[in-house]
XYZ file of C-alpha atoms in Angstrom:
689
model
C 24.889 14.365 -18.578
C 23.723 12.833 -21.894
C 20.131 13.783 -22.840
C 20.059 11.828 -26.095
C 17.801 9.108 -24.675
C 14.986 11.560 -23.948
C 12.225 12.747 -26.275
C 11.598 16.471 -26.716
C 8.884 16.666 -24.041
C 11.079 14.857 -21.522
C 14.075 17.088 -22.331
C 11.933 20.176 -21.833
C 10.920 18.973 -18.367
C 14.357 17.743 -17.305
C 16.133 20.985 -18.249
C 13.441 23.364 -16.919
C 15.136 26.314 -15.191
C 12.093 27.969 -13.615
C 10.843 27.744 -10.018
C 8.221 24.966 -9.789
C 7.089 22.369 -12.329
C 4.378 19.697 -12.526
C 4.994 17.001 -15.135
C 1.720 15.316 -16.129
C 3.013 11.948 -17.262
C 0.472 9.468 -18.656
C 0.865 5.717 -18.189
C 4.007 4.337 -19.836
C 5.347 7.759 -20.870
C 8.641 7.493 -18.991
C 7.708 9.183 -15.729
C 10.415 7.437 -13.706
C 13.003 8.053 -16.424
C 12.134 11.745 -16.359
C 12.519 12.165 -12.592
C 15.814 10.183 -12.687
C 17.096 12.364 -15.515
C 16.033 15.520 -13.665
C 18.067 14.555 -10.577
C 21.085 13.602 -12.717
C 20.793 16.858 -14.710
C 20.765 18.997 -11.566
C 23.835 17.231 -10.186
C 25.675 17.550 -13.509
C 24.951 21.311 -13.412
C 26.633 21.659 -10.038
C 23.775 21.171 -7.553
C 25.051 19.281 -4.519
C 23.308 15.867 -4.374
C 22.714 16.177 -0.623
C 20.673 19.300 -1.414
C 18.217 17.214 -3.453
C 15.413 15.243 -1.756
C 13.451 12.647 -3.770
C 10.080 11.648 -2.290
C 8.187 8.510 -3.310
C 5.525 6.235 -1.818
C 7.644 3.076 -1.410
C 11.192 2.456 -0.268
C 11.720 0.205 -3.262
C 10.861 3.009 -5.672
C 13.097 5.470 -3.823
C 16.015 3.033 -3.870
C 15.540 2.306 -7.574
C 15.503 5.990 -8.533
C 18.605 6.822 -6.479
C 20.454 3.782 -7.817
C 19.674 4.685 -11.433
C 20.715 8.302 -10.911
C 24.064 7.123 -9.533
C 24.627 4.734 -12.445
C 23.898 7.486 -14.989
C 26.668 9.710 -13.647
C 30.398 9.261 -13.363
C 32.937 9.716 -10.583
C 30.526 8.985 -7.732
C 28.838 12.352 -8.266
C 25.558 11.281 -6.658
C 26.782 9.350 -3.609
C 24.957 11.612 -1.134
C 21.646 11.798 -3.034
C 18.609 11.367 -0.752
C 15.592 9.244 -1.687
C 12.847 8.159 0.718
C 9.128 7.858 1.390
C 7.260 10.800 2.918
C 7.138 9.024 6.270
C 10.802 7.986 6.225
C 11.820 11.520 5.304
C 9.829 12.997 8.183
C 11.132 10.320 10.531
C 14.672 11.293 9.501
C 13.922 14.922 10.380
C 12.427 13.878 13.743
C 15.503 11.755 14.491
C 17.942 14.455 13.342
C 16.249 17.265 15.249
C 14.498 15.649 18.261
C 14.687 18.842 20.307
C 13.328 21.006 17.498
C 10.299 18.740 17.001
C 9.998 17.596 20.637
C 10.202 13.893 19.772
C 13.038 12.619 21.940
C 12.483 9.027 23.194
C 9.197 8.559 21.343
C 8.191 5.171 19.842
C 6.370 4.804 16.515
C 3.436 2.395 16.765
C 1.765 0.344 14.045
C -1.909 -0.123 13.167
C -2.413 -3.026 15.578
C -0.973 -0.935 18.403
C -3.376 1.862 17.527
C -6.330 -0.513 17.819
C -5.008 -1.794 21.156
C -4.873 1.750 22.540
C -8.356 2.464 21.202
C -9.684 -0.674 22.920
C -8.220 0.580 26.201
C -9.843 3.982 25.697
C -13.204 2.431 24.816
C -13.038 0.144 27.847
C -12.817 1.198 31.457
C -16.539 1.914 31.504
C -16.227 4.743 28.986
C -19.699 6.304 28.909
C -19.052 7.842 25.484
C -18.465 4.406 23.963
C -21.316 2.486 25.609
C -23.956 3.215 22.952
C -21.611 3.393 19.962
C -21.874 0.605 17.414
C -18.456 1.365 15.939
C -15.567 -1.079 16.366
C -12.184 0.210 17.626
C -10.580 -0.453 14.222
C -13.280 1.642 12.527
C -12.715 4.407 15.072
C -8.998 4.459 14.190
C -9.874 4.537 10.470
C -12.251 7.438 11.047
C -9.683 9.360 13.091
C -6.918 8.778 10.528
C -9.130 9.694 7.569
C -10.014 13.024 9.147
C -6.362 13.846 9.791
C -5.126 12.855 6.330
C -7.907 14.673 4.475
C -7.768 17.716 6.815
C -11.503 17.461 7.484
C -12.830 18.503 10.877
C -14.626 15.959 13.043
C -18.090 17.040 11.911
C -17.175 16.775 8.216
C -15.409 13.432 8.767
C -18.444 11.906 10.486
C -20.831 13.210 7.849
C -18.644 12.016 4.966
C -17.631 8.582 6.276
C -20.702 7.524 8.225
C -23.592 9.315 6.512
C -22.524 9.408 2.857
C -22.152 13.216 3.002
C -25.898 13.790 3.492
C -26.994 17.122 4.986
C -30.678 16.598 5.867
C -31.976 17.528 9.321
C -32.052 13.963 10.697
C -28.471 13.343 9.539
C -27.303 16.576 11.161
C -28.882 15.551 14.486
C -27.118 12.176 14.310
C -23.823 13.841 13.381
C -24.079 16.246 16.314
C -24.847 13.412 18.753
C -21.927 11.291 17.497
C -19.526 14.222 17.460
C -19.745 14.709 21.230
C -19.014 11.052 21.958
C -16.257 10.678 19.364
C -14.502 13.831 20.559
C -14.204 12.327 24.064
C -12.831 9.072 22.658
C -10.367 10.686 20.232
C -9.075 13.122 22.869
C -8.582 10.153 25.192
C -6.649 8.351 22.454
C -4.399 11.378 21.919
C -3.789 11.754 25.653
C -2.838 8.081 25.950
C -0.315 8.456 23.145
C 1.214 11.460 24.866
C 1.479 9.660 28.210
C 3.156 6.598 26.709
C 5.377 8.558 24.306
C 3.812 7.076 21.185
C 3.678 8.477 17.660
C 1.263 6.821 15.267
C 1.697 6.644 11.510
C 0.004 9.978 10.826
C 1.779 11.773 13.684
C 5.093 11.411 11.869
C 3.873 13.710 9.085
C 1.670 15.895 11.253
C 4.395 16.803 13.760
C 6.739 17.965 10.977
C 3.957 19.757 9.064
C 2.762 21.602 12.191
C 6.232 22.769 13.158
C 7.149 23.877 9.632
C 3.882 25.779 9.320
C 4.184 27.907 12.466
C 7.881 27.949 13.391
C 10.202 30.208 11.399
C 13.222 28.723 13.178
C 12.232 25.240 11.964
C 11.865 26.515 8.411
C 15.282 28.134 8.580
C 16.966 25.006 9.943
C 15.334 22.631 7.466
C 15.551 24.988 4.482
C 19.327 25.063 4.756
C 19.359 21.396 3.724
C 17.378 21.488 0.467
C 17.495 23.304 -2.851
C 15.282 20.889 -4.780
C 12.483 18.486 -3.813
C 11.423 15.952 -6.441
C 8.047 14.275 -5.809
C 7.019 11.073 -7.574
C 3.351 9.971 -7.954
C 2.039 13.416 -7.016
C -1.555 12.322 -7.728
C -1.401 9.977 -4.702
C -0.607 12.703 -2.177
C -3.243 13.555 0.400
C -4.070 16.953 1.994
C -1.788 16.217 4.967
C 1.132 15.504 2.628
C 0.334 18.676 0.724
C 0.334 20.599 4.031
C 3.805 19.166 4.613
C 5.044 20.210 1.155
C 3.420 23.640 1.005
C 6.020 25.562 3.102
C 8.783 24.225 0.837
C 7.535 26.168 -2.193
C 9.038 29.249 -0.489
C 12.207 27.348 0.492
C 13.292 25.424 -2.605
C 12.229 24.298 -6.086
C 9.460 21.690 -6.454
C 9.565 19.208 -9.340
C 6.455 17.021 -9.171
C 5.558 14.134 -11.470
C 2.143 12.503 -11.596
C -0.931 11.472 -13.559
C -4.395 12.541 -12.474
C -5.845 9.615 -14.441
C -4.013 7.219 -12.091
C -5.275 8.705 -8.829
C -6.884 5.649 -7.182
C -6.197 5.955 -3.467
C -8.932 8.245 -2.146
C -9.791 5.558 0.425
C -6.388 6.407 1.937
C -7.168 10.110 1.725
C -5.378 10.823 -1.588
C -6.705 13.911 -3.357
C -6.140 14.184 -7.092
C -6.881 17.902 -6.780
C -3.259 18.209 -5.634
C -2.533 17.673 -9.325
C -5.601 19.291 -10.872
C -5.140 22.520 -8.860
C -1.342 22.539 -8.806
C -0.808 25.865 -10.581
C -3.427 27.519 -8.339
C -1.799 26.245 -5.142
C 1.844 26.677 -6.122
C 2.956 30.159 -7.156
C 5.385 30.513 -10.048
C 4.530 27.024 -11.362
C 3.729 25.625 -14.791
C 2.689 22.246 -16.256
C 4.385 20.096 -18.902
C 2.767 16.989 -20.413
C 4.217 13.625 -21.463
C 1.905 11.751 -23.869
C 4.247 9.491 -25.866
C 3.666 5.974 -24.512
C 6.575 3.502 -24.731
C 4.839 0.546 -23.064
C 1.733 -0.443 -24.980
C 0.518 -0.856 -28.526
C -1.932 1.697 -29.942
C -4.864 -0.746 -29.709
C -4.407 -1.050 -25.945
C -4.111 2.735 -25.641
C -7.226 3.257 -27.789
C -9.473 1.400 -25.349
C -7.770 3.193 -22.424
C -8.237 6.608 -24.084
C -11.881 5.752 -24.809
C -12.449 4.963 -21.128
C -11.184 8.429 -20.091
C -13.102 10.136 -22.902
C -16.361 8.771 -21.446
C -15.664 10.542 -18.149
C -17.461 13.692 -17.031
C -14.044 15.032 -15.982
C -11.627 16.584 -18.426
C -8.365 14.650 -18.194
C -7.122 16.426 -21.303
C -4.711 13.699 -22.366
C -4.468 11.249 -25.219
C -1.733 8.647 -25.149
C 0.075 7.822 -28.383
C 1.974 4.557 -28.875
C 5.571 5.019 -29.946
C 5.636 1.300 -30.789
C 2.703 1.551 -33.217
C -0.029 -1.029 -33.778
C -0.509 -4.540 -32.400
C -3.218 -7.040 -31.376
C -6.775 -5.984 -30.667
C -7.744 -6.354 -26.972
C -10.023 -9.313 -26.216
C -13.134 -9.337 -24.021
C -13.832 -12.858 -22.804
C -17.330 -13.616 -21.522
C -17.363 -16.408 -18.931
C -20.070 -18.486 -17.243
C -18.402 -18.751 -13.850
C -15.143 -18.250 -11.943
C -13.931 -21.848 -12.384
C -14.306 -21.778 -16.163
C -12.482 -18.452 -16.222
C -9.632 -19.836 -14.090
C -9.207 -22.968 -16.251
C -9.229 -20.929 -19.463
C -6.572 -18.517 -18.151
C -4.415 -21.432 -16.950
C -4.736 -23.160 -20.348
C -3.772 -19.961 -22.182
C -0.691 -19.455 -20.031
C 0.340 -23.114 -20.361
C -0.072 -22.946 -24.147
C 1.943 -19.715 -24.342
C 4.683 -21.301 -22.240
C 4.785 -24.593 -24.136
C 4.173 -23.543 -27.727
C 4.678 -19.782 -28.079
C 8.085 -19.218 -26.510
C 6.650 -17.237 -23.582
C 7.798 -17.477 -19.959
C 5.491 -17.393 -16.941
C 6.659 -13.914 -15.933
C 5.303 -12.576 -19.246
C 1.825 -12.897 -17.697
C 0.119 -10.543 -15.252
C -3.317 -11.141 -13.686
C -5.110 -8.146 -12.155
C -8.256 -8.085 -10.030
C -10.030 -5.815 -7.562
C -9.037 -8.094 -4.668
C -7.029 -11.243 -4.040
C -10.271 -12.869 -2.844
C -11.532 -13.009 -6.419
C -8.362 -14.801 -7.597
C -8.694 -17.719 -5.151
C -9.999 -20.046 -7.862
C -7.270 -18.964 -10.283
C -4.665 -19.736 -7.616
C -6.290 -23.137 -6.955
C -6.150 -24.088 -10.648
C -2.559 -22.852 -10.900
C -1.608 -25.126 -7.995
C -3.424 -28.026 -9.669
C -1.673 -27.446 -12.990
C 1.669 -26.629 -11.314
C 1.867 -23.103 -12.750
C 4.237 -21.075 -10.522
C 2.926 -17.710 -9.368
C 3.555 -14.843 -6.981
C 0.906 -12.675 -5.305
C 1.039 -8.937 -4.606
C -1.321 -7.198 -2.263
C -1.248 -9.588 0.681
C -0.208 -9.677 4.317
C 2.654 -7.463 5.461
C 5.877 -8.723 6.954
C 5.785 -6.576 10.095
C 2.165 -7.559 10.737
C 3.104 -11.229 11.198
C 2.599 -12.366 14.796
C 6.009 -14.048 15.224
C 7.837 -10.948 14.002
C 5.819 -8.676 16.303
C 6.643 -10.959 19.248
C 10.388 -10.383 18.821
C 9.971 -6.697 17.986
C 7.926 -6.222 21.187
C 11.055 -7.124 23.188
C 13.082 -4.583 21.189
C 10.399 -1.958 21.782
C 10.302 -2.179 25.582
C 14.087 -1.789 25.698
C 13.779 1.281 23.463
C 10.867 2.813 25.399
C 10.010 1.483 28.861
C 6.678 3.387 28.699
C 5.580 1.225 25.745
C 2.585 -0.361 27.438
C 1.402 -2.232 24.343
C 4.784 -3.857 23.755
C 4.959 -4.875 27.436
C 1.572 -6.604 27.185
C 2.555 -8.536 24.062
C 5.994 -9.535 25.344
C 4.901 -10.593 28.843
C 1.778 -12.551 27.808
C 3.893 -14.587 25.409
C 5.217 -16.549 28.403
C 3.473 -19.324 30.254
C 1.991 -18.283 33.579
C 1.440 -14.645 32.546
C -2.048 -13.784 31.398
C -3.463 -10.349 30.677
C -4.516 -9.750 34.291
C -1.081 -10.598 35.728
C 0.640 -8.666 32.920
C -1.444 -5.572 33.756
C -0.325 -5.794 37.408
C 3.331 -6.116 36.361
C 3.067 -3.220 33.934
C 1.633 -0.882 36.584
C 4.937 -1.355 38.448
C 7.182 -1.407 35.384
C 5.886 1.981 34.194
C 7.260 3.523 37.395
C 10.844 2.770 36.338
C 12.786 5.195 34.168
C 15.357 2.765 32.690
C 15.235 -0.713 31.191
C 17.964 -1.779 33.642
C 15.631 -1.059 36.576
C 12.882 -3.044 34.846
C 15.226 -6.010 34.320
C 16.239 -6.099 38.005
C 12.586 -5.996 39.102
C 11.549 -8.755 36.667
C 14.473 -10.928 37.729
C 13.484 -10.759 41.405
C 9.827 -11.673 41.067
C 8.776 -15.316 40.836
C 6.588 -16.621 38.072
C 7.732 -20.112 37.072
C 11.224 -19.517 35.814
C 9.785 -17.406 32.987
C 11.047 -14.285 34.747
C 14.616 -15.566 34.351
C 14.402 -15.936 30.546
C 12.439 -12.676 30.264
C 15.099 -10.692 32.103
C 17.862 -12.465 30.166
C 16.288 -11.516 26.805
C 15.849 -7.879 27.775
C 19.386 -7.630 29.198
C 20.826 -9.115 26.018
C 18.976 -6.578 23.855
C 19.926 -3.699 26.157
C 23.606 -4.708 26.058
C 23.485 -4.731 22.240
C 21.200 -1.747 21.675
C 23.871 -0.015 19.551
C 24.424 -3.148 17.439
C 20.885 -3.714 16.206
C 21.631 -6.804 14.125
C 23.305 -8.462 17.123
C 20.338 -7.500 19.326
C 17.896 -9.097 16.851
C 20.016 -12.238 16.456
C 20.442 -12.742 20.208
C 16.772 -12.035 20.965
C 15.678 -14.599 18.398
C 18.068 -17.273 19.755
C 16.724 -16.796 23.280
C 13.080 -16.740 22.132
C 13.224 -19.482 19.492
C 12.076 -22.361 21.715
C 9.046 -20.397 22.846
C 8.198 -19.187 19.337
C 8.576 -22.640 17.767
C 6.191 -24.017 20.382
C 3.651 -21.225 19.918
C 3.685 -21.488 16.110
C 4.572 -25.171 15.728
C 2.098 -25.839 12.882
C 3.986 -23.745 10.347
C 7.191 -22.818 12.159
C 9.816 -24.527 9.997
C 8.292 -23.818 6.594
C 6.897 -20.317 6.925
C 7.867 -18.482 10.088
C 11.428 -19.385 11.029
C 12.883 -18.319 7.611
C 11.682 -14.754 8.238
C 14.182 -14.063 11.019
C 17.308 -14.013 8.833
C 15.461 -11.364 6.783
C 14.784 -9.346 9.943
C 18.459 -9.585 10.909
C 19.581 -8.430 7.437
C 17.308 -5.401 7.758
C 18.653 -4.617 11.225
C 22.198 -4.388 9.894
C 21.467 -1.026 8.281
C 20.471 0.818 11.475
C 22.532 2.333 14.278
C 19.917 2.271 17.051
C 16.781 0.381 18.057
C 14.397 3.323 17.716
C 15.330 3.998 14.107
C 15.103 0.299 13.222
C 11.687 -0.176 14.845
C 10.286 2.903 13.150
C 11.618 2.110 9.699
C 10.375 -1.475 9.867
C 6.892 -0.287 10.741
C 6.974 2.248 7.910
C 8.469 -0.155 5.344
C 6.383 -1.292 2.406
C 5.929 -5.042 2.296
C 4.205 -7.847 0.451
C 3.397 -11.537 0.528
C 4.757 -14.213 -1.789
C 2.525 -17.268 -2.100
C 1.496 -16.802 1.522
C 5.138 -16.765 2.640
C 5.731 -13.425 4.247
C 8.645 -11.502 2.786
C 9.657 -7.882 3.208
C 9.614 -5.794 0.080
C 13.084 -4.885 -1.056
C 14.726 -7.686 0.908
C 17.340 -10.000 -0.562
C 14.880 -12.838 -0.165
C 12.218 -11.186 -2.276
C 14.688 -10.064 -4.903
C 15.931 -13.629 -5.232
C 12.360 -14.814 -5.599
C 11.668 -12.280 -8.355
C 14.456 -13.778 -10.413
C 12.399 -16.945 -10.680
C 9.932 -17.348 -13.522
C 6.417 -16.860 -12.106
C 3.044 -15.489 -13.137
C 2.224 -12.333 -11.172
C -1.238 -12.177 -9.566
C -1.890 -8.721 -8.157
C -4.619 -6.434 -6.945
C -4.947 -3.385 -9.187
C -4.035 -1.082 -6.300
C -0.773 -2.997 -5.866
C -0.010 -2.942 -9.599
C 1.194 0.657 -9.974
C 4.566 0.431 -11.685
C 3.961 -3.104 -12.960
C 3.763 -3.990 -16.654
C 3.561 -7.229 -18.574
C 3.625 -8.601 -22.100
C 0.244 -10.296 -21.567
C -2.205 -8.844 -19.065
C -5.472 -10.434 -17.851
C -7.893 -8.011 -16.153
C -10.481 -10.271 -14.544
C -14.123 -9.782 -13.571
C -14.695 -6.487 -15.350
C -18.433 -7.000 -14.875
C -21.435 -4.800 -14.089
C -21.608 -3.882 -10.391
C -17.829 -4.450 -10.189
C -16.618 -1.659 -12.495
C -17.807 0.569 -11.029
C -18.309 -1.093 -7.674
C -21.926 -1.196 -6.589
C -20.773 0.602 -3.408
C -19.893 3.676 -5.470
C -23.287 4.070 -7.129
C -24.671 7.496 -6.255
C -21.374 9.315 -5.856
C -19.802 10.857 -8.958
C -16.381 11.265 -7.331
C -16.281 7.589 -6.406
C -17.538 6.579 -9.861
C -14.681 8.498 -11.442
C -12.099 6.973 -9.134
C -13.451 3.553 -10.132
C -12.882 4.558 -13.754
C -9.276 5.459 -12.936
C -8.785 2.079 -11.233
C -9.795 0.313 -14.444
C -7.609 2.693 -16.483
C -4.583 1.750 -14.381
C -5.331 -1.943 -14.989
C -5.712 -1.601 -18.756
C -2.496 0.387 -19.157
C -0.338 -2.337 -17.544
C -0.492 -4.383 -20.786
C 2.338 -4.150 -23.323
C 1.224 -6.416 -26.187
C -1.893 -8.392 -25.238
C -4.839 -7.288 -23.133
C -7.515 -9.820 -22.142
C -10.537 -8.589 -20.191
C -12.872 -11.144 -18.600
C -16.404 -10.615 -17.367
C -19.360 -12.672 -16.195
C -21.699 -12.914 -19.163
C -24.705 -13.582 -16.901
C -24.230 -10.130 -15.407
C -23.962 -8.276 -18.698
C -27.692 -8.299 -19.266
C -28.616 -8.021 -15.586
C -30.525 -5.058 -14.282
C -28.632 -1.892 -15.181
C -27.724 0.336 -12.293
C -28.439 3.977 -13.009
C -26.951 7.050 -11.443
C -28.411 10.509 -11.111
C -25.805 13.223 -11.164
C -25.395 14.739 -7.738
C -25.072 18.472 -7.089
C -26.217 19.624 -10.551
C -24.422 22.708 -11.829
C -26.152 25.995 -12.735
C -25.441 25.184 -16.384
C -27.167 21.834 -15.988
C -29.919 22.316 -13.383
C -31.696 19.104 -14.319
C -30.481 15.801 -13.016
C -29.623 13.434 -15.832
C -29.554 9.642 -15.792
C -26.352 8.051 -16.978
C -25.215 4.467 -17.462
C -22.526 3.446 -15.041
C -21.140 0.165 -16.410
C -17.857 1.256 -17.934
C -17.824 -1.106 -20.916
C -21.344 -0.170 -22.029
C -21.213 1.417 -25.433
C -17.701 0.170 -26.212
C -17.259 0.458 -30.008
C -16.882 -2.906 -31.737
C -13.627 -1.876 -33.392
C -11.860 -1.406 -30.026
C -12.042 -5.035 -28.885
C -12.902 -8.500 -30.131
C -15.330 -10.546 -28.069
C -15.326 -14.247 -27.321
C -17.012 -16.649 -24.924
C -15.861 -19.773 -23.141
C -17.751 -22.907 -24.149
C -17.428 -25.917 -21.898
C -18.422 -29.248 -23.358
C -19.276 -31.918 -20.788
C -18.827 -35.268 -22.468
C -20.616 -37.937 -20.407
C -19.493 -41.550 -20.894
C -22.398 -44.028 -20.839
C -21.668 -47.165 -18.778
C -23.066 -50.623 -19.585
C -26.448 -51.456 -18.148
C -25.240 -54.897 -16.957
C -21.985 -55.368 -15.039
C -19.293 -57.674 -16.452
C -17.518 -60.248 -14.306
C -14.364 -58.937 -12.676
C -11.342 -60.697 -14.203
C -7.973 -60.570 -12.432
C -6.469 -63.988 -13.111
C -4.688 -62.917 -16.296
C -2.679 -60.161 -14.584
C 0.721 -61.897 -14.828
C 2.519 -64.279 -17.140
C 3.755 -67.092 -14.864
C 5.802 -68.916 -17.448
């Protein structure tokens, strides 16, 4: 393998011959290149590619890394290299060793299914739920957060519902809630067991539990891997760390991450997995990458300054390999509409007069809600754009309708899928569906279910229902054929149900679903992988991430509008970071919590470091001089026993030399009409000669 394209720090990491290594790679320092080169280096030194497992957080990222490793080597050396998400990897293990993990015939359920089960548990006159003012979705979130962060129920309640307070009144409330929530959560777990369901977190937990306590499992799995390479280590949560921990005694860990880009604590991510790496992993060391290849030094200077103002020691300072460039701009705006028009004008001018294309521009915000006015102006001015951070493909109702039919064939105990599939048809409401399901759950095979459904009378719906299920069952080992046939038989019903946007938005999704199905050998694997797959939305047209359809769309020239949390891995020549205003950075919801304040800082850091050549920051100038929110440091240390008051707005105190400032001025020119109306003249409109 040729190492000439690597700098000295990257070479040192790639060729490391010790046990375990953490590479702290700052934004734009070639993190992906380093992990690709590491995999290629190992293979070139004789390590079998099927003994290497690459773990990432999206299927797209995993596919890209594997593809680039293969292209960097000759003679098909890396054909058996494995790259996947944590959940896909664990699902592969569950599928490969169903007896070892006890997961034979189980169905993976999505977030909507989880809420449906929780609603069932909270209903049926559940005494524990009667006085609770917590919605089923919030109960699922609470349950999942506790599992992913490895907090017990008491700690989870205190942290999520009472802002981690420990006073006597809070403790009484926590104790009271704990008894009720334990009944509900145990009921939820029992329901999953009865219906042979695994939720999203179960996929990791089942593998982690078995690997932790079962030597036989460790022996079986350890025979497969010599090296595990983990990308974006700072985004791992305690459950994922629990999964990885046994492997430090099985194989070599090569982890790449950046603690300054840890921004997913709301999902349970714990940047301490990076900060405490050498304490948790024996025989490990840390290398740093600080040479930035993406941005100019001026952009890095403001990013470095932001980290320097932190109470945490990130101990990094990015240096621009490219040298100097334009000073970042802070634009002060009166309102959202003025901001949107100014951004649209800048992009149009760049496109028309400065030899820029639309895809040279990236717009980042805390949420897509804030960009609604920007999108409206773009539509008005016919500026093409694509949005990231929207609705997911597998969450779309029409997709879930078809998948529900696949699910009941795969698992006849799938109560939720039965409800969705049966109530789709005229003449079957929830009450009648519940009666049918009570009988259907007594059958052990889908063939028995089909016979029963065919013999009952509804209104001819039973005929089409049984026909659909039989077709899927007959093609269960040809998943693409099963999807195609199911869609053909259900199309009339779906087009009627979703007639308002069927042709333009919904119908085109089914060829994408069929293309996806082609890659799987059985229904269970397909259903699970689709639920686990990362996805996105393109201008409100739902498209699965990594699909041919999305890739074709990306080839078009469009401005990218993204949430900051969806922007990891993105970069752009010109980057607009909008609404960097007081009470937004940091969010007013974080005031009072130093950990949350610091995560907010990292969110802004991620946004700033997406820019390559031009960085434009906008903020509401009316908020700049608004009442300043102050924060008292919580849990003062012995070295600092006195609480100190600190300013929380991140751009306060920004040195003048780090950014130029400007303001939008809107001039409203009013045309004065005549006081007296002229006579309307229309008789000279045409020459009749």
